[in-house]
Amino acid sequence: MRKTQLLAVSLLGACTNAFQLPFHLPFFTDSPQTPLLPAEPPSNRIAIIGAGAGGASAAFWIAKAKERYGLDVEVDVFERNGYIGGRSTVVYPYNNTELDPVELGASIFVKVNKNLWRATDEFGLERIDFGDDDSGMAIWDGSEILLETSSGSFYSGWWNTLKIIWRYGFKSPQRTMALVKSMTEQIGLLYSERAPRFDNITALAETLHWLPYVARTAAEYFDTEGIDRRWTREMVDAATRVNYGQNVDAIHALEGMCSLAATGASSVKGGNFQIFEEFLKRSNASVYLNTAVLSLTYDEATGTWLLSTFGSQDIRKYRGVILAAPIHSSAIAFSPESLVEMPSPQPYVHLHVTLLSTPSSSPNPVYFGLGETTAPTQILTSFDAVRKGTGTGPEFNSLTYHGKLKTTDGRAWEGPRGEEYVIKLFSGEKMTDEWLETMFGSVGWVFRKEWDAYPVLPPTTSFPPIKIARGLYYVNAFEPFISTMETETVAARNVVDLLLQDEFNAAVCPPGVMDDDLTGSETFVLGWDC
Ligand SMILES: Cc1cc2nc3c(=O)[nH]c(=O)nc-3n(C[C@H](O)[C@H](O)[C@H](O)COP(=O)(O)OP(=O)(O)OC[C@H]3O[C@@H](n4cnc5c(N)ncnc54)[C@H](O)[C@@H]3O)c2cc1C
Ligand SMILES: *[C@@H]1O[C@H](CO)[C@@H](O)[C@H](O)[C@H]1NC(C)=O
Ligand SMILES: *[C@@H]1O[C@H](CO)[C@@H](O)[C@H](O)[C@H]1NC(C)=O
Ligand SMILES: *[C@@H]1O[C@H](CO)[C@@H](O)[C@H](O)[C@H]1NC(C)=O
C-alpha cells in the first residue's frame, strides 16, 4: 500500500509545485496543500540534496551542532523520490502491508557501524538478525557447486565450518579474518575524539594506513599476504559478488574486506529506512519529497547558492549546500561551471534485484547438478570458472532465502499456495519469469528493481573532492572508498563539520564540549557523545 500511495504522490509532485512535508504522523499522508517555502529565505539556510543515509544523517548532525552551539541555521532537505531512505527502502510481499516488508536495497549493518547501532538504540528501533536462515550455503560457479555447507550462513560463522577448513585449510580463513578485524579496528578512529576532519580522502586513507588496501584489488592484496589463491577466488569472490556485484580480482581490497565483515549482520525490523526517517524527524529540518533539485548557481554578490527545483519558479538562497546523492546521476546543473571542481565520471554497478515468494523450500537441485538432493538456500557465486576458462560463469550473483512470509506481528501466513518463502536474487541481467519457474516451480509474488547500486570500485588512490566549491560539499565522494549506509553517515558528519567550520565558525563537536566521562571509553561515539 505504501508503495503505491507514494507513487501517486510522486506523480503529483512531478507536475505540481514542490510541497513541504512536516513530520506529523502518519508520516507520508500530509496533504500537498501545505504552503511553499518563503521565496526569499534568509541566507542562514543550508540545503541538503538527497534524503538517503547521507542526507538524512547530515540534517541530524546539523541539529546536534545547533543544540550545542545555539546556531541559528535552518535546514531544507530536497528529495527527488516520494520517500525517505534512497537506496535503503522496503517493499511489501503481495503489496500487503500486513506482511513483514522486505529490504529492496541496503539490508545489513553490523555492530562496528557505530552510528547506525547507536541510532537504533536511541530511537527505540528493533534490530533483527539478518542471517536467520541457517540451513547451509553453497558456492556456484555456473558449472558446478564448488562448496556446500550443511549449516552456517554467510552471516554467521561460515568461515570455520568443517567443510571450509577441509577445502581451504585452516590458515587462510583465519588469516583473512584477522586482516578484516584489524581493518575494522582502524575504523574506530573515525568515531573517536581524535577523528580527523578531512577534505581529502587519499589523505584520510593514508592516516588510516589503508592506502595498501585501496591501491590493489582484493585478490592481489590477499595473494601478497600469502593467502590461499583458491580461497580468495572462490570464497572471497562470493563475498564481493554478493555485497558489491564485483569480482575479487576487480574490486579494491578495502571494499573487499568490508564484504567480509558481515558476521552478526542486523537489520531494523520493518525496514532500515526508519533510521533515516528518525534522523530527519529529530533534525526539525523541512523535508520536501518529490522535489528534484535542478540547478545550483553561485551568486558572487551575496555569497549564496541559488537553488531551483523541478516544477517550481522559486529560487531559494543558501549559505551552504550539502550534496548527498551521486553527483552524476543527480542531474543538477552547476554554474558557473568553472567554480565547481567536478568529480570525474563515476560508473555505478547496475544491479537487478528480484524479490519473489514461492512454496518451494529450496531451489531446483537439478539446475545446480545436485540431482535429487536438496539444494542449499543460500547460493553465492564465484567467477572462477571464467577465469580458468572452464565455463561461462553464473547467471546470477546471489540467491538467498529469507525465511517464510510472516505477518508484521510474527504470525505465520498462508496464501492460496500455502506457506511461502521469500527469496532475494541479485544479478547483472533481468531474471525472466521462465527462469524463476525453472528454479522454484510455482512462483507467487515477484518484484523487480534495477538500482545503480554502488560505485564500480577498481583500485585507486585518487578520490573525488569533498569540497567541490565554496559552500558546496559532496557526501558521496566517500562512496568510491567505501559504499555503505554507515559510512555515508560518517561522511555526512565530516561534511557537516567542514561546512559549519567554513561558513559558521562552528563544528559538530565544539572544543570543550567533549563528554569527559565518555572520551576514550568503548562507548564514546563522536557526534553523539560530545
Ligand atoms: C541492492 C543494494 C544492496 C545494498 N546492500 C547494502 C547493505 O547491506 N548494507 C549497506 O550498508 N549498504 C548497502 N548498500 C549500499 C547503500 O545502499 C548505500 O551505500 C547507501 O544507502 C547510500 O546512501 P546515500 O544517502 O549516500 O545515497 P542514496 O541512498 O542513493 O540517497 C540519495 C538520494 O538523493 C536523491 N536525489 C538524487 N538526485 C537528486 C536531486 N537532483 N534532487 C533531489 N534529490 C535527489 C535520490 O532520490 C536518493 O534518495 C546496498 C545498495 C543496494 C542498491
Ligand atoms: C497495492 O495496494 C494498493 C492499496 O491497496 C493498490 O491501490 C495498488 O493498486 C496496489 N499496487 C499493486 C502494484 O498491486
Ligand atoms: C525541534 O523542535 C522542537 C519543537 O519546536 C524543539 O523542542 C526542539 O528543541 C527542536 N530540536 C532541534 C534539534 O532543533
Ligand atoms: C590529497 O592527499 C594526497 C596524499 O596526502 C596528496 O598527494 C594530494 O595532493 C592531496 N590532494 C589535494 C587535492 O590536496
XYZ file of C-alpha atoms and ligand atoms in Angstrom:
625
model
C 0.000 0.000 0.000
C 2.727 2.382 0.995
C 4.462 1.877 -2.299
C 1.526 2.916 -4.448
C 0.495 5.766 -2.251
C 3.950 7.106 -2.790
C 3.753 6.500 -6.498
C 0.586 8.556 -6.661
C 2.230 11.256 -4.609
C 5.307 11.289 -6.764
C 3.316 11.720 -9.979
C 1.572 14.590 -8.315
C 4.869 16.050 -7.240
C 6.296 15.843 -10.714
C 3.659 18.061 -12.277
C 2.733 20.445 -9.480
C 4.789 22.558 -7.180
C 7.003 21.125 -4.532
C 5.374 20.782 -1.178
C 6.572 20.669 2.351
C 6.090 17.571 4.395
C 6.243 18.339 8.074
C 6.855 15.404 10.317
C 3.414 14.673 11.580
C 2.488 11.059 11.960
C 1.420 9.184 9.964
C 4.482 10.111 8.118
C 3.522 10.320 4.497
C -0.115 11.252 4.497
C 0.143 15.008 4.693
C -1.835 16.757 2.024
C 0.130 18.683 -0.567
C -1.733 21.893 0.329
C 0.969 22.891 2.814
C 2.393 26.291 1.874
C 5.522 26.688 -0.175
C 8.797 27.903 1.196
C 9.201 31.623 1.550
C 10.576 32.884 -1.772
C 13.385 34.796 -0.043
C 14.695 32.568 2.699
C 17.342 34.156 4.876
C 20.875 33.169 3.996
C 21.422 31.267 7.213
C 19.824 28.335 5.414
C 21.527 25.101 4.480
C 20.168 22.901 1.699
C 20.645 19.160 1.725
C 20.067 17.351 -1.544
C 19.016 13.735 -1.034
C 17.244 12.058 1.878
C 19.105 8.762 1.970
C 21.548 7.700 4.676
C 23.870 10.587 3.813
C 21.366 13.432 3.582
C 19.166 12.373 6.492
C 22.138 11.986 8.809
C 23.591 15.318 7.622
C 20.398 17.020 8.837
C 20.732 15.194 12.137
C 24.370 16.233 12.608
C 23.462 19.852 11.943
C 20.707 19.601 14.559
C 23.228 18.214 17.044
C 25.516 21.182 16.372
C 22.559 23.535 16.795
C 21.796 22.034 20.181
C 25.382 22.513 21.294
C 26.040 25.973 19.823
C 22.624 27.549 19.681
C 23.459 28.051 15.999
C 20.860 29.928 14.025
C 20.606 27.813 10.883
C 17.591 26.404 9.079
C 17.795 23.285 7.009
C 15.813 22.282 3.928
C 16.105 18.754 2.599
C 15.201 18.095 -1.037
C 14.406 14.576 -2.166
C 13.538 13.551 -5.703
C 11.718 10.406 -4.567
C 8.421 10.259 -2.738
C 10.033 8.506 0.213
C 12.921 8.833 2.639
C 15.796 6.367 2.554
C 17.130 6.437 -1.013
C 18.861 3.110 -1.613
C 17.505 1.969 1.734
C 13.845 1.116 1.234
C 11.392 -1.788 1.565
C 8.562 -3.370 -0.370
C 5.674 -5.493 0.884
C 5.168 -9.014 -0.455
C 1.973 -9.085 -2.498
C 1.760 -5.346 -1.806
C 0.224 -6.391 1.508
C 1.202 -4.090 4.372
C 0.133 -6.710 6.905
C 3.149 -8.762 5.896
C 6.710 -8.189 7.006
C 8.333 -5.942 4.412
C 11.487 -6.950 2.535
C 14.547 -4.741 2.074
C 14.851 -3.796 -1.578
C 18.238 -2.096 -1.260
C 20.670 -1.844 1.628
C 19.924 -4.641 4.075
C 22.550 -5.119 6.702
C 24.754 -3.327 9.168
C 26.987 -4.592 11.951
C 27.972 -3.593 15.444
C 31.102 -1.691 14.417
C 28.751 0.560 12.433
C 28.550 2.774 15.470
C 26.222 5.449 14.119
C 23.539 3.053 12.918
C 23.883 0.897 16.011
C 23.606 3.911 18.285
C 20.704 5.340 16.274
C 18.666 2.145 16.571
C 19.320 2.117 20.327
C 18.411 5.753 20.855
C 15.408 5.735 18.540
C 13.965 2.533 20.011
C 14.125 0.643 16.719
C 14.233 -3.124 16.956
C 17.259 -4.817 15.419
C 16.793 -8.286 13.985
C 19.362 -10.854 12.936
C 19.715 -10.919 9.225
C 21.082 -14.414 8.820
C 18.142 -16.257 10.326
C 18.088 -18.885 7.614
C 20.815 -21.209 8.793
C 20.295 -24.159 6.529
C 23.506 -24.078 4.604
C 25.376 -22.244 1.932
C 26.902 -23.129 -1.408
C 29.225 -21.523 -3.894
C 28.204 -21.995 -7.518
C 30.497 -21.134 -10.414
C 27.940 -21.532 -13.182
C 29.053 -25.073 -13.959
C 29.347 -26.753 -10.603
C 28.878 -26.317 -6.875
C 32.379 -25.694 -5.537
C 31.491 -25.914 -1.895
C 28.444 -26.774 0.117
C 27.987 -26.424 3.857
C 25.087 -28.021 5.629
C 24.888 -25.323 8.281
C 26.056 -21.791 8.840
C 25.274 -18.958 6.539
C 27.437 -16.221 5.148
C 26.308 -14.060 8.051
C 27.006 -16.449 10.887
C 30.388 -18.003 11.409
C 30.711 -19.521 7.977
C 34.472 -19.420 7.801
C 35.181 -22.032 10.413
C 32.788 -24.728 9.380
C 34.425 -28.071 8.718
C 33.688 -28.060 5.022
C 35.528 -24.827 4.627
C 38.541 -25.972 6.570
C 38.570 -29.168 4.573
C 38.622 -27.344 1.242
C 40.768 -24.320 2.025
C 42.651 -25.284 5.128
C 42.603 -23.560 8.455
C 45.172 -20.846 7.901
C 43.727 -18.832 5.019
C 40.295 -18.251 6.526
C 41.822 -17.359 9.889
C 44.402 -15.044 8.348
C 41.747 -13.343 6.212
C 39.542 -12.747 9.215
C 42.490 -11.347 11.174
C 43.148 -8.848 8.373
C 39.482 -7.877 8.284
C 39.478 -7.466 12.041
C 42.469 -5.154 12.025
C 40.813 -3.085 9.278
C 37.568 -2.747 11.256
C 39.525 -1.801 14.369
C 41.195 1.022 12.455
C 37.753 2.339 11.581
C 37.258 3.064 15.271
C 39.407 6.169 14.819
C 36.613 7.774 12.828
C 34.350 7.674 15.896
C 36.896 8.800 18.455
C 37.576 12.297 19.699
C 40.788 12.118 17.655
C 38.894 11.631 14.398
C 40.457 13.725 11.666
C 38.317 16.301 9.871
C 39.115 15.509 6.250
C 38.650 17.134 2.867
C 40.910 14.719 1.029
C 40.045 11.013 1.060
C 43.501 9.966 -0.116
C 44.989 11.718 2.889
C 42.414 10.013 5.113
C 43.380 6.638 3.632
C 46.976 7.471 4.477
C 46.084 8.345 8.080
C 44.174 5.090 8.464
C 47.063 3.124 6.842
C 44.623 1.956 4.194
C 46.476 3.014 1.050
C 47.774 -0.553 0.508
C 44.130 -1.712 0.516
C 42.727 0.789 -1.954
C 45.741 0.613 -4.261
C 45.282 -3.082 -5.067
C 42.497 -5.482 -5.927
C 41.331 -7.719 -3.125
C 42.826 -10.703 -4.986
C 46.233 -9.027 -5.355
C 46.210 -7.941 -1.740
C 45.334 -11.362 -0.331
C 47.835 -13.028 -2.693
C 50.643 -10.844 -1.369
C 49.529 -11.699 2.156
C 50.171 -15.344 1.315
C 46.539 -16.358 1.454
C 45.437 -19.418 -0.497
C 44.513 -18.354 -4.044
C 41.632 -20.771 -4.284
C 40.075 -19.473 -1.061
C 40.329 -15.910 -2.359
C 38.926 -16.708 -5.798
C 36.062 -18.813 -4.527
C 35.036 -17.731 -1.056
C 36.166 -14.105 -1.013
C 34.895 -13.759 -4.588
C 31.482 -14.938 -3.366
C 31.539 -12.212 -0.717
C 32.495 -9.362 -3.052
C 29.944 -10.537 -5.616
C 27.031 -10.690 -3.183
C 27.904 -7.424 -1.470
C 29.159 -5.287 -4.344
C 28.350 -7.132 -7.569
C 32.048 -7.167 -8.437
C 34.704 -9.838 -8.653
C 37.527 -10.262 -6.176
C 40.126 -9.523 -8.856
C 38.402 -6.268 -9.851
C 37.311 -4.606 -6.604
C 39.800 -2.837 -4.339
C 40.860 -4.661 -1.197
C 39.317 -2.186 1.254
C 35.822 -2.798 -0.100
C 36.719 -6.476 -0.484
C 37.408 -6.641 3.235
C 34.213 -4.741 4.018
C 32.384 -7.505 2.132
C 33.798 -9.995 4.604
C 32.804 -8.042 7.702
C 29.234 -9.286 7.619
C 29.178 -11.518 10.663
C 26.499 -10.516 13.149
C 24.601 -8.715 10.410
C 21.490 -6.902 11.580
C 18.593 -5.057 10.014
C 15.873 -2.909 11.515
C 12.563 -4.705 11.870
C 10.173 -3.071 9.435
C 12.973 -1.529 7.395
C 16.300 0.235 7.784
C 14.814 3.381 6.232
C 13.222 4.104 9.620
C 16.629 5.155 10.941
C 16.769 7.830 8.255
C 13.189 8.944 8.894
C 14.066 9.330 12.560
C 17.214 11.316 11.744
C 15.066 13.749 9.802
C 12.262 13.928 12.348
C 14.715 14.712 15.094
C 16.512 17.301 12.965
C 13.484 19.583 12.588
C 14.544 20.130 9.005
C 11.898 20.903 6.395
C 11.733 17.946 4.074
C 10.484 18.324 0.508
C 9.667 14.994 -1.069
C 9.064 14.587 -4.804
C 11.281 17.614 -5.260
C 14.254 17.251 -7.571
C 16.896 19.937 -7.439
C 17.549 21.136 -10.975
C 20.256 23.756 -10.707
C 22.715 25.395 -8.358
C 24.106 28.788 -9.272
C 26.620 30.662 -7.195
C 25.786 34.311 -6.603
C 29.080 36.094 -6.040
C 27.440 39.284 -4.833
C 25.714 37.679 -1.872
C 27.969 34.646 -1.448
C 24.966 32.354 -1.622
C 23.874 29.402 -3.712
C 20.674 29.831 -5.709
C 18.767 26.609 -5.922
C 15.949 25.741 -8.293
C 13.719 22.690 -8.245
C 11.739 20.855 -10.869
C 8.270 22.246 -11.462
C 8.721 25.423 -9.428
C 9.604 29.002 -10.315
C 11.050 29.689 -6.879
C 14.736 30.355 -6.473
C 15.957 29.665 -2.952
C 19.109 31.028 -1.380
C 21.532 29.013 0.704
C 24.691 29.773 2.574
C 25.704 26.143 2.369
C 24.686 23.178 0.238
C 25.276 19.518 1.015
C 25.004 17.202 -1.947
C 24.122 13.775 -0.579
C 23.499 11.905 -3.819
C 25.846 10.565 -6.516
C 26.619 13.770 -8.420
C 26.409 12.482 -11.978
C 23.013 10.836 -11.602
C 21.674 13.802 -9.628
C 21.341 15.636 -12.969
C 21.952 19.002 -11.305
C 23.267 21.835 -13.490
C 26.037 23.778 -11.739
C 27.039 27.289 -12.704
C 29.342 28.850 -13.250
C 30.926 25.500 -14.022
C 34.397 26.935 -13.563
C 33.636 27.320 -9.876
C 32.981 23.693 -9.243
C 35.654 21.041 -9.042
C 33.584 18.433 -10.859
C 34.441 14.893 -9.751
C 35.468 12.579 -12.588
C 32.659 10.468 -14.028
C 31.899 7.604 -11.639
C 30.318 4.460 -13.070
C 27.912 2.572 -10.799
C 27.110 -1.150 -10.835
C 23.746 -1.617 -12.499
C 22.141 -4.300 -10.367
C 18.923 -6.246 -10.916
C 17.190 -7.136 -7.671
C 14.429 -9.733 -7.935
C 12.292 -10.450 -4.888
C 9.857 -13.316 -5.019
C 7.872 -15.764 -2.953
C 7.321 -19.466 -3.539
C 6.087 -22.517 -1.632
C 9.300 -24.266 -2.686
C 11.548 -24.689 0.369
C 14.738 -24.830 -1.690
C 15.919 -24.066 -5.226
C 15.869 -26.629 -8.019
C 18.768 -29.053 -7.315
C 18.860 -30.210 -10.941
C 19.844 -26.716 -12.102
C 22.906 -26.999 -9.886
C 23.741 -30.541 -10.923
C 22.745 -31.837 -7.499
C 20.327 -34.491 -8.771
C 17.675 -35.455 -6.261
C 19.253 -33.914 -3.166
C 18.055 -30.720 -1.532
C 19.841 -27.594 -2.707
C 21.095 -25.097 -0.104
C 19.015 -21.990 0.487
C 21.894 -19.553 0.241
C 23.742 -19.752 -3.040
C 26.650 -17.436 -3.565
C 28.703 -17.387 -6.723
C 32.267 -17.322 -7.966
C 33.564 -16.143 -11.325
C 36.449 -18.592 -11.190
C 35.199 -20.870 -13.967
C 35.522 -17.955 -16.373
C 38.981 -17.079 -15.063
C 40.049 -20.695 -15.524
C 38.366 -20.945 -18.913
C 36.214 -23.878 -17.855
C 32.809 -22.230 -18.034
C 30.768 -19.170 -18.860
C 30.045 -18.133 -15.291
C 26.933 -17.932 -13.128
C 23.721 -16.319 -14.376
C 23.214 -14.503 -11.076
C 25.326 -13.012 -8.257
C 23.458 -14.453 -5.282
C 20.266 -16.277 -4.412
C 19.147 -16.164 -0.815
C 16.146 -17.455 1.104
C 14.901 -15.066 3.781
C 12.509 -17.226 5.742
C 8.766 -17.624 5.355
C 6.257 -14.886 4.753
C 5.006 -13.689 8.120
C 2.679 -11.001 9.313
C 4.306 -7.958 10.907
C 3.362 -9.318 14.339
C 5.196 -12.547 13.596
C 2.304 -14.891 12.784
C 2.598 -17.494 10.048
C 0.879 -16.541 6.824
C -0.780 -18.727 4.233
C -1.879 -17.737 0.756
C -3.633 -19.810 -1.922
C -0.383 -21.745 -2.367
C 0.026 -22.343 1.370
C 3.087 -21.089 3.197
C 5.630 -19.292 1.078
C 9.288 -18.405 1.348
C 10.802 -15.048 0.437
C 13.791 -15.076 -1.884
C 16.166 -12.361 -2.929
C 18.121 -12.649 -6.155
C 20.868 -10.266 -7.272
C 22.020 -10.362 -10.889
C 23.592 -8.348 -13.653
C 20.711 -9.118 -16.029
C 16.953 -9.440 -15.734
C 15.823 -12.812 -14.356
C 12.891 -13.848 -16.543
C 9.639 -15.395 -15.308
C 10.620 -18.626 -17.092
C 13.941 -18.716 -15.255
C 12.209 -18.193 -11.909
C 9.798 -21.025 -12.673
C 12.650 -23.348 -13.606
C 14.366 -22.521 -10.349
C 11.400 -22.521 -7.968
C 8.487 -24.205 -9.710
C 5.464 -22.339 -8.505
C 6.176 -18.640 -8.026
C 3.832 -16.315 -6.144
C 4.804 -12.674 -5.712
C 7.553 -11.179 -7.902
C 9.040 -7.703 -7.586
C 11.863 -6.401 -9.800
C 14.014 -3.349 -9.248
C 17.074 -2.050 -11.066
C 19.497 0.004 -8.991
C 22.641 1.936 -9.684
C 23.675 0.185 -6.549
C 27.255 1.110 -5.674
C 30.271 2.535 -7.470
C 32.406 0.331 -9.637
C 35.374 0.079 -7.297
C 38.676 -0.610 -9.037
C 41.920 0.000 -7.157
C 42.767 3.696 -6.990
C 44.486 6.223 -4.794
C 42.570 9.148 -6.160
C 39.106 10.001 -4.876
C 36.514 12.676 -5.624
C 36.817 16.052 -3.893
C 34.633 16.574 -0.825
C 34.507 20.332 -1.079
C 33.524 20.931 -4.670
C 33.092 24.703 -4.394
C 32.776 27.435 -1.805
C 29.903 26.376 0.470
C 29.185 23.229 -1.575
C 30.087 19.837 -0.117
C 29.801 16.326 -1.502
C 28.946 13.434 0.847
C 29.050 10.714 -1.814
C 32.705 11.436 -2.551
C 33.159 8.753 0.085
C 31.418 6.021 -1.906
C 34.322 5.022 -4.180
C 36.270 4.473 -0.939
C 33.559 2.534 0.916
C 29.877 2.435 -0.010
C 27.599 1.526 2.888
C 24.796 3.189 4.831
C 27.060 3.616 7.832
C 29.975 5.182 6.013
C 27.572 7.632 4.381
C 26.596 8.790 7.888
C 30.274 9.163 8.772
C 30.962 11.057 5.542
C 27.937 13.275 6.297
C 29.203 14.093 9.778
C 32.541 15.119 8.328
C 30.929 17.237 5.614
C 28.694 18.986 8.149
C 31.756 19.656 10.253
C 33.610 21.209 7.284
C 30.626 23.329 6.297
C 29.989 24.567 9.827
C 33.634 25.429 10.243
C 33.965 27.247 6.917
C 30.681 29.136 6.942
C 29.534 29.413 10.546
C 32.715 29.142 12.587
C 31.151 26.154 14.350
C 31.546 22.360 14.448
C 29.590 19.210 15.175
C 31.605 18.821 18.340
C 32.798 22.190 19.576
C 36.056 22.175 21.516
C 35.447 21.797 25.213
C 32.115 20.033 24.976
C 33.511 16.510 24.818
C 31.918 14.397 27.466
C 34.881 13.677 29.743
C 33.356 10.564 31.231
C 32.980 9.038 27.837
C 36.022 10.165 25.881
C 38.399 7.317 25.408
C 35.736 4.854 26.526
C 34.489 1.986 24.409
C 31.072 3.529 24.084
C 32.113 7.030 23.031
C 30.777 7.887 19.594
C 31.833 11.168 18.037
C 28.876 13.366 17.206
C 26.631 11.654 19.760
C 28.647 11.967 22.949
C 30.395 15.262 22.538
C 20.666 -3.723 -3.586
C 21.584 -2.984 -2.670
C 22.096 -3.605 -1.544
C 22.903 -2.917 -0.666
N 23.284 -3.547 0.468
C 23.834 -2.820 1.447
C 23.943 -3.365 2.743
O 23.542 -4.498 3.006
N 24.486 -2.582 3.715
C 24.887 -1.297 3.463
O 25.320 -0.619 4.406
N 24.799 -0.762 2.240
C 24.262 -1.482 1.229
N 24.083 -0.924 0.009
C 24.681 0.397 -0.276
C 23.867 1.509 0.379
O 22.550 1.438 -0.083
C 24.430 2.877 0.019
O 25.807 2.961 0.262
C 23.780 3.982 0.863
O 22.435 3.697 1.116
C 23.897 5.289 0.114
O 23.232 6.311 0.831
P 23.236 7.794 0.275
O 22.348 8.596 1.155
O 24.610 8.271 0.099
O 22.641 7.694 -1.204
P 21.148 7.316 -1.637
O 20.540 6.363 -0.706
O 21.237 6.959 -3.075
O 20.369 8.694 -1.466
C 20.491 9.749 -2.399
C 19.127 10.383 -2.543
O 19.262 11.566 -3.326
C 18.126 11.709 -4.118
N 18.456 12.584 -5.245
C 19.286 12.348 -6.273
N 19.344 13.417 -7.095
C 18.528 14.353 -6.569
C 18.142 15.664 -6.970
N 18.630 16.240 -8.085
N 17.271 16.352 -6.188
C 16.761 15.792 -5.061
N 17.083 14.535 -4.639
C 17.961 13.830 -5.385
C 17.810 10.285 -4.545
O 16.440 10.186 -4.911
C 18.142 9.500 -3.281
O 17.019 9.275 -2.474
C 23.269 -1.579 -0.920
C 22.769 -0.943 -2.061
C 21.929 -1.625 -2.916
C 21.358 -0.893 -4.096
C -1.126 -2.036 -3.902
O -2.160 -1.771 -2.971
C -2.786 -0.534 -3.151
C -3.724 -0.269 -1.986
O -4.362 -1.437 -1.578
C -3.487 -0.526 -4.521
O -4.138 0.700 -4.716
C -2.430 -0.745 -5.602
O -3.023 -0.815 -6.883
C -1.604 -1.978 -5.360
N -0.446 -1.972 -6.220
C -0.042 -3.022 -6.905
C 1.228 -2.858 -7.684
O -0.632 -4.073 -6.920
C 12.855 20.820 17.288
O 11.626 21.476 17.538
C 11.102 21.216 18.830
C 9.737 21.856 18.911
O 9.738 23.137 18.334
C 12.085 21.763 19.879
O 11.608 21.473 21.169
C 13.443 21.094 19.681
O 14.390 21.643 20.564
C 13.926 21.269 18.244
N 15.124 20.484 18.064
C 16.158 20.923 17.366
C 17.306 19.988 17.259
O 16.195 21.998 16.818
C 45.331 14.687 -1.087
O 46.273 13.998 -0.294
C 47.259 13.290 -1.036
C 48.059 12.438 -0.063
O 48.444 13.165 1.045
C 48.100 14.282 -1.814
O 49.082 13.611 -2.555
C 47.178 15.075 -2.746
O 47.903 16.062 -3.418
C 46.032 15.719 -1.960
N 45.087 16.280 -2.905
C 44.700 17.547 -2.832
C 43.717 17.990 -3.849
O 45.116 18.314 -1.987
